[in-house]
PDB file of C-alpha atoms in Angstrom:
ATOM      1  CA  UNK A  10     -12.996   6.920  23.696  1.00 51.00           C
ATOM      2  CA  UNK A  11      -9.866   5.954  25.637  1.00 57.00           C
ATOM      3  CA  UNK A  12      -9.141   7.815  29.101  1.00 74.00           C
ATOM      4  CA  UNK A  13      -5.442   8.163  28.133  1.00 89.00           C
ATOM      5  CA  UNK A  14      -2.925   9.504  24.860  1.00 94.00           C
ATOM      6  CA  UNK A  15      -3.069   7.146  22.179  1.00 97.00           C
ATOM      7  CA  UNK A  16      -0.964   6.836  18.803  1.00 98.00           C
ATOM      8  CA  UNK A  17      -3.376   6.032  15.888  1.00 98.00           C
ATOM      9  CA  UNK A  18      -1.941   5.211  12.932  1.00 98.00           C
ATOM     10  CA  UNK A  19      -3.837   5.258   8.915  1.00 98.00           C
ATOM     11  CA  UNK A  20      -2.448   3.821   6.408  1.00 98.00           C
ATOM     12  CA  UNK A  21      -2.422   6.178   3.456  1.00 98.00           C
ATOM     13  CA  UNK A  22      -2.096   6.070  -0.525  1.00 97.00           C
ATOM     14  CA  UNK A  23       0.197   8.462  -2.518  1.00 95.00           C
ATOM     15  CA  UNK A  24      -3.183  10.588  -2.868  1.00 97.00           C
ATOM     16  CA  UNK A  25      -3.424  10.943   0.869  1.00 97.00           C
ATOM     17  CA  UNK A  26      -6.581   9.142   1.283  1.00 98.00           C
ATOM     18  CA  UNK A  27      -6.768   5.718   3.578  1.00 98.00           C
ATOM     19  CA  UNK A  28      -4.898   2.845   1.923  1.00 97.00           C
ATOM     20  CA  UNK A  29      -6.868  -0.625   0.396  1.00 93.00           C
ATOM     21  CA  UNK A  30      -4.681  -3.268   2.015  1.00 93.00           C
ATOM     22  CA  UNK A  31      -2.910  -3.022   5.527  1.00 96.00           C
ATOM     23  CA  UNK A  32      -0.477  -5.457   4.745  1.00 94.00           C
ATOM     24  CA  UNK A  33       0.904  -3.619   1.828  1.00 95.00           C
ATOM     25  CA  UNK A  34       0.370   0.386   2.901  1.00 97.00           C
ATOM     26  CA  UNK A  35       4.088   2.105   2.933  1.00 97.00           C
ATOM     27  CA  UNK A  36       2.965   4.574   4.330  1.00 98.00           C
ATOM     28  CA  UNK A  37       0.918   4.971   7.413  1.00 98.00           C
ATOM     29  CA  UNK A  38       0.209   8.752   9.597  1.00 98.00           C
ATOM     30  CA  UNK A  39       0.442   8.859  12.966  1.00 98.00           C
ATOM     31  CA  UNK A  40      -2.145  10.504  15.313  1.00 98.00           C
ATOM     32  CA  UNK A  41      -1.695  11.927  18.729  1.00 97.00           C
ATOM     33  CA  UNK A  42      -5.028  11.782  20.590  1.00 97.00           C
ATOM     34  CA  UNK A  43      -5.356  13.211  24.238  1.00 95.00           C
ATOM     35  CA  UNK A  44      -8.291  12.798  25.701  1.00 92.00           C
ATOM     36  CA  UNK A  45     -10.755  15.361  25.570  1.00 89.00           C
ATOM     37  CA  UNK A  46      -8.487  17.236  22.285  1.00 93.00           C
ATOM     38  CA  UNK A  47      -9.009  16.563  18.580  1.00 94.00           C
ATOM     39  CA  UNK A  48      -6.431  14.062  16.973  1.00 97.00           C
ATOM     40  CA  UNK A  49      -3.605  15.828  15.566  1.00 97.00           C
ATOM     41  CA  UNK A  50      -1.019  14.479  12.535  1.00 97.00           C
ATOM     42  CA  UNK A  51       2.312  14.058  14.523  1.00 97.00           C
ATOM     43  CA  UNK A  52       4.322  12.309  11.858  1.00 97.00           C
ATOM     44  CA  UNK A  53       4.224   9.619   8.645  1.00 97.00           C
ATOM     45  CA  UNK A  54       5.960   6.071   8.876  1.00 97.00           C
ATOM     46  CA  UNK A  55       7.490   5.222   5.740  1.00 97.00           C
ATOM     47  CA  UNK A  56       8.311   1.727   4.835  1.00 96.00           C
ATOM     48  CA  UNK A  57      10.628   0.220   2.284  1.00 93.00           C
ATOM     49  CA  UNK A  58       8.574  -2.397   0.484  1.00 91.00           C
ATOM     50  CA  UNK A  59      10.512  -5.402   2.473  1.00 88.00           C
ATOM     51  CA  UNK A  60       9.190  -3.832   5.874  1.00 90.00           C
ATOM     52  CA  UNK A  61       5.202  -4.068   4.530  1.00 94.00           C
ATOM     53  CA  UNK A  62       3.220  -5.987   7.486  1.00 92.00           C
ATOM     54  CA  UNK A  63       2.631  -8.353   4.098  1.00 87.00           C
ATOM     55  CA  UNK A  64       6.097  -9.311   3.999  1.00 86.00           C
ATOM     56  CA  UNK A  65       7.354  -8.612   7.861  1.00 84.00           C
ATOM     57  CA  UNK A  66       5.405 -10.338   9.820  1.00 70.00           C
ATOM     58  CA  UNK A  67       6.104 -13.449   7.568  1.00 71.00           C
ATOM     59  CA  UNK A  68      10.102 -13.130   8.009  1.00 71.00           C
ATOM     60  CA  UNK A  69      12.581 -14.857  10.661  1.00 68.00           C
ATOM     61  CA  UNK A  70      12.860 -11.512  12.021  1.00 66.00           C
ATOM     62  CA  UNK A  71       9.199 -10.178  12.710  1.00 62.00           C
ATOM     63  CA  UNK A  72       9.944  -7.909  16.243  1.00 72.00           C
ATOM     64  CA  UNK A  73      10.389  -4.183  16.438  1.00 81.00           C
ATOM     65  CA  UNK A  74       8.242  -2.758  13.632  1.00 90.00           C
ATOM     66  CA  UNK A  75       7.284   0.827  13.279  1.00 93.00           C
ATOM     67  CA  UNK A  76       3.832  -0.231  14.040  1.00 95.00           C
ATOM     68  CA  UNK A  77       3.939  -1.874  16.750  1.00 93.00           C
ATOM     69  CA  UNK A  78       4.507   1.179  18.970  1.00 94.00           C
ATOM     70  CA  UNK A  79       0.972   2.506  18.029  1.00 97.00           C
ATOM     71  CA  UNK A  80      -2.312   1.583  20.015  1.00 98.00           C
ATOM     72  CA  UNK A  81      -4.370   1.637  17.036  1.00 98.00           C
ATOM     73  CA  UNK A  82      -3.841   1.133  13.287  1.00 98.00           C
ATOM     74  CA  UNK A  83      -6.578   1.950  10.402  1.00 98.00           C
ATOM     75  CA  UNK A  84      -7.145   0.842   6.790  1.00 98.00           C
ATOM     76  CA  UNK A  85      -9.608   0.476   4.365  1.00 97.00           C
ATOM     77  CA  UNK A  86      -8.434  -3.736   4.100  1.00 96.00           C
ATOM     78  CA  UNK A  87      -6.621  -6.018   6.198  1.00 96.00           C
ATOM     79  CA  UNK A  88      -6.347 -10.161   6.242  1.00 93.00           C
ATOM     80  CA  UNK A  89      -6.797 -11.948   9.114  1.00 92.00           C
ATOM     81  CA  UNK A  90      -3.049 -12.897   9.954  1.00 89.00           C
ATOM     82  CA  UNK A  91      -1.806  -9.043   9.696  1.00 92.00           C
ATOM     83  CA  UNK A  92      -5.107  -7.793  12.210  1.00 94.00           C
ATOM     84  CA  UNK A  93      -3.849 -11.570  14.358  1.00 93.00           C
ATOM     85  CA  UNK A  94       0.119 -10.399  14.733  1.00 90.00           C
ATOM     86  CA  UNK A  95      -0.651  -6.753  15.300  1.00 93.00           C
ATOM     87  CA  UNK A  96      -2.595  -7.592  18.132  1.00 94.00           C
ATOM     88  CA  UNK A  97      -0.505 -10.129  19.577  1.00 91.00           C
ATOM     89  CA  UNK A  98       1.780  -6.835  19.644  1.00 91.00           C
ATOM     90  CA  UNK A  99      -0.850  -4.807  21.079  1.00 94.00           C
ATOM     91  CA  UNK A 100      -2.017  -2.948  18.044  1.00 96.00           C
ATOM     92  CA  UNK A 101      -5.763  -3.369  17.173  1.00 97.00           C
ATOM     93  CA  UNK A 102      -5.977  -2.961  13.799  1.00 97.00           C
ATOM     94  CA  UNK A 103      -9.181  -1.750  12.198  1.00 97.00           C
ATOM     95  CA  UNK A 104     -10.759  -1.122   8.756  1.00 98.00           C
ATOM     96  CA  UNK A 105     -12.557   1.395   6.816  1.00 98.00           C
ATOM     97  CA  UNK A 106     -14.593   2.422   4.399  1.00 97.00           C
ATOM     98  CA  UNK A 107     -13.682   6.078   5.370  1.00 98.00           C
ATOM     99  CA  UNK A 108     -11.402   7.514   2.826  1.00 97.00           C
ATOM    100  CA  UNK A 109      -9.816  10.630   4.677  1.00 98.00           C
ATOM    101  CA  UNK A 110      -7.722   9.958   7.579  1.00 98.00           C
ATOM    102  CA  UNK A 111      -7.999  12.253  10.096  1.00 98.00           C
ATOM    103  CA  UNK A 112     -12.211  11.888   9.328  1.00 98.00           C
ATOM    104  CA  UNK A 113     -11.493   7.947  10.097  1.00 98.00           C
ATOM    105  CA  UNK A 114      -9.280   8.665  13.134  1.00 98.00           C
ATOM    106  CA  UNK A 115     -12.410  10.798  14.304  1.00 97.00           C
ATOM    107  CA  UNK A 116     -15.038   8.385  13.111  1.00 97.00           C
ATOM    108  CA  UNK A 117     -12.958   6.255  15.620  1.00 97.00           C
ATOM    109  CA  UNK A 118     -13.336   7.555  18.251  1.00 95.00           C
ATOM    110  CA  UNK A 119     -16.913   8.592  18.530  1.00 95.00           C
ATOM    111  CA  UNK A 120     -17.333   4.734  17.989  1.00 96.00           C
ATOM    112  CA  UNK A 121     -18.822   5.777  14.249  1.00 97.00           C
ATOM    113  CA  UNK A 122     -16.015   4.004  11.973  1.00 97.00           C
ATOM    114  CA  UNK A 123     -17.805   2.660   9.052  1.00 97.00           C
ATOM    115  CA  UNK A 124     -16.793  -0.970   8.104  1.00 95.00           C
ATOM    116  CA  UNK A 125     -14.093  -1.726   5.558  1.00 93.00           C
ATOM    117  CA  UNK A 126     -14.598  -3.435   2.486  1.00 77.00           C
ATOM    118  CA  UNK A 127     -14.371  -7.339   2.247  1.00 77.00           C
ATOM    119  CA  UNK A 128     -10.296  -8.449   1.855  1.00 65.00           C
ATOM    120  CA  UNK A 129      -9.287 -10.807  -0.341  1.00 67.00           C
ATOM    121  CA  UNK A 130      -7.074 -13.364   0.880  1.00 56.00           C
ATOM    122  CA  UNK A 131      -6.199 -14.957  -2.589  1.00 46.00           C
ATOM    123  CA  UNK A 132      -5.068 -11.273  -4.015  1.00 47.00           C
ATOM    124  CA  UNK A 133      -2.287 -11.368  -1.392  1.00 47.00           C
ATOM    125  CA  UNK A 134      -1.190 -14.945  -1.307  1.00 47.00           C
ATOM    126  CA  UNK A 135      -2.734 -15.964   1.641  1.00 46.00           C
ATOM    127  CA  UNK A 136      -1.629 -16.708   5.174  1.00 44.00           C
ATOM    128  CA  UNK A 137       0.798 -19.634   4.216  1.00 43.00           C
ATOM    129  CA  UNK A 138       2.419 -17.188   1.338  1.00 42.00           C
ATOM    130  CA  UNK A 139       5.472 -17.686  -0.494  1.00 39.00           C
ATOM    131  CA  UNK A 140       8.224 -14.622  -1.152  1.00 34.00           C
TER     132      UNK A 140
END
C-alpha cells in the first residue's frame, strides 16, 4: 500500500457491482484512501456516453478527463490502448474479477486483486476504431 492519500476509482454497472469494460463504464466511484484508514466512497463520476474512455481518448480533444485526476482506476475489462493513455496520464488502470467495489478497492490494496477476465479487442472495435 501507498504511503500517501490516493483517489481510486471502480467503474460500476447500474447494479452497483464493478463494470465489464473500462472503456465503456459511465459510471465510475471514487475512493479516498489514507494510509493506515479503510477506503471510503467520496463521490460517483458520471459520464455522458461521448466522454466513455472508448470514445475520449480517441477524439481531437483527449485532455482533462474526469479520470485522469485519480491515481488508480478498477474494472472487471480494459483494452490495451485505454490501460496505455490512462497511464500516460498517470492513472494505472487495473482489472478485476472482483465484483463489489469497495471489496476490489480493498483487494487492492492488500496486493490481493484477483485478475480480470480476458478483453476482447474485436467487441470494441479495436485500437484503430471508427465512430
Amino acid at each position: 500500500m501507498s504511503k500517501e492519500r490516493l483517489l481510486i476509482a471502480v467503474a460500476v454497472d447500474r447494479q452497483g457491482r464493478v463494470a465489464d469494460h473500462a472503456g465503456r463504464a459511465q459510471r465510475w466511484e471514487v475512493f479516498d484512501v489514507w494510509p493506515g484508514q479503510a477506503p471510503m466512497g467520496i463521490y460517483a463520476i458520471e459520464l455522458a456516453e461521448k466522454a466513455v474512455l472508448h470514445h475520449w481518448h480517441v477524439t481531437d480533444y483527449p485532455e482533462r478527463h474526469p479520470l485522469h485526476a485519480v491515481d488508480v482506476a478498477i474494472a472487471a475489462t480494459a483494452g490495451e490502448g485505454v490501460i496505455r493513455r490512462l497511464g500516460e496520464r498517470g492513472v494505472s488502470l487495473l482489472t478485476t474479477s472482483e465484483s463489489d467495489p469497495e471489496l476490489a478497492v480493498k483487494a487492492w490494496l492488500a496486493n490481493e486483486l484477483p485478475p480480470g477476465k480476458p478483453h476482447e479487442e474485436h467487441s470494441c472495435g479495436g485500437e484503430g476504431h471508427q465512430h
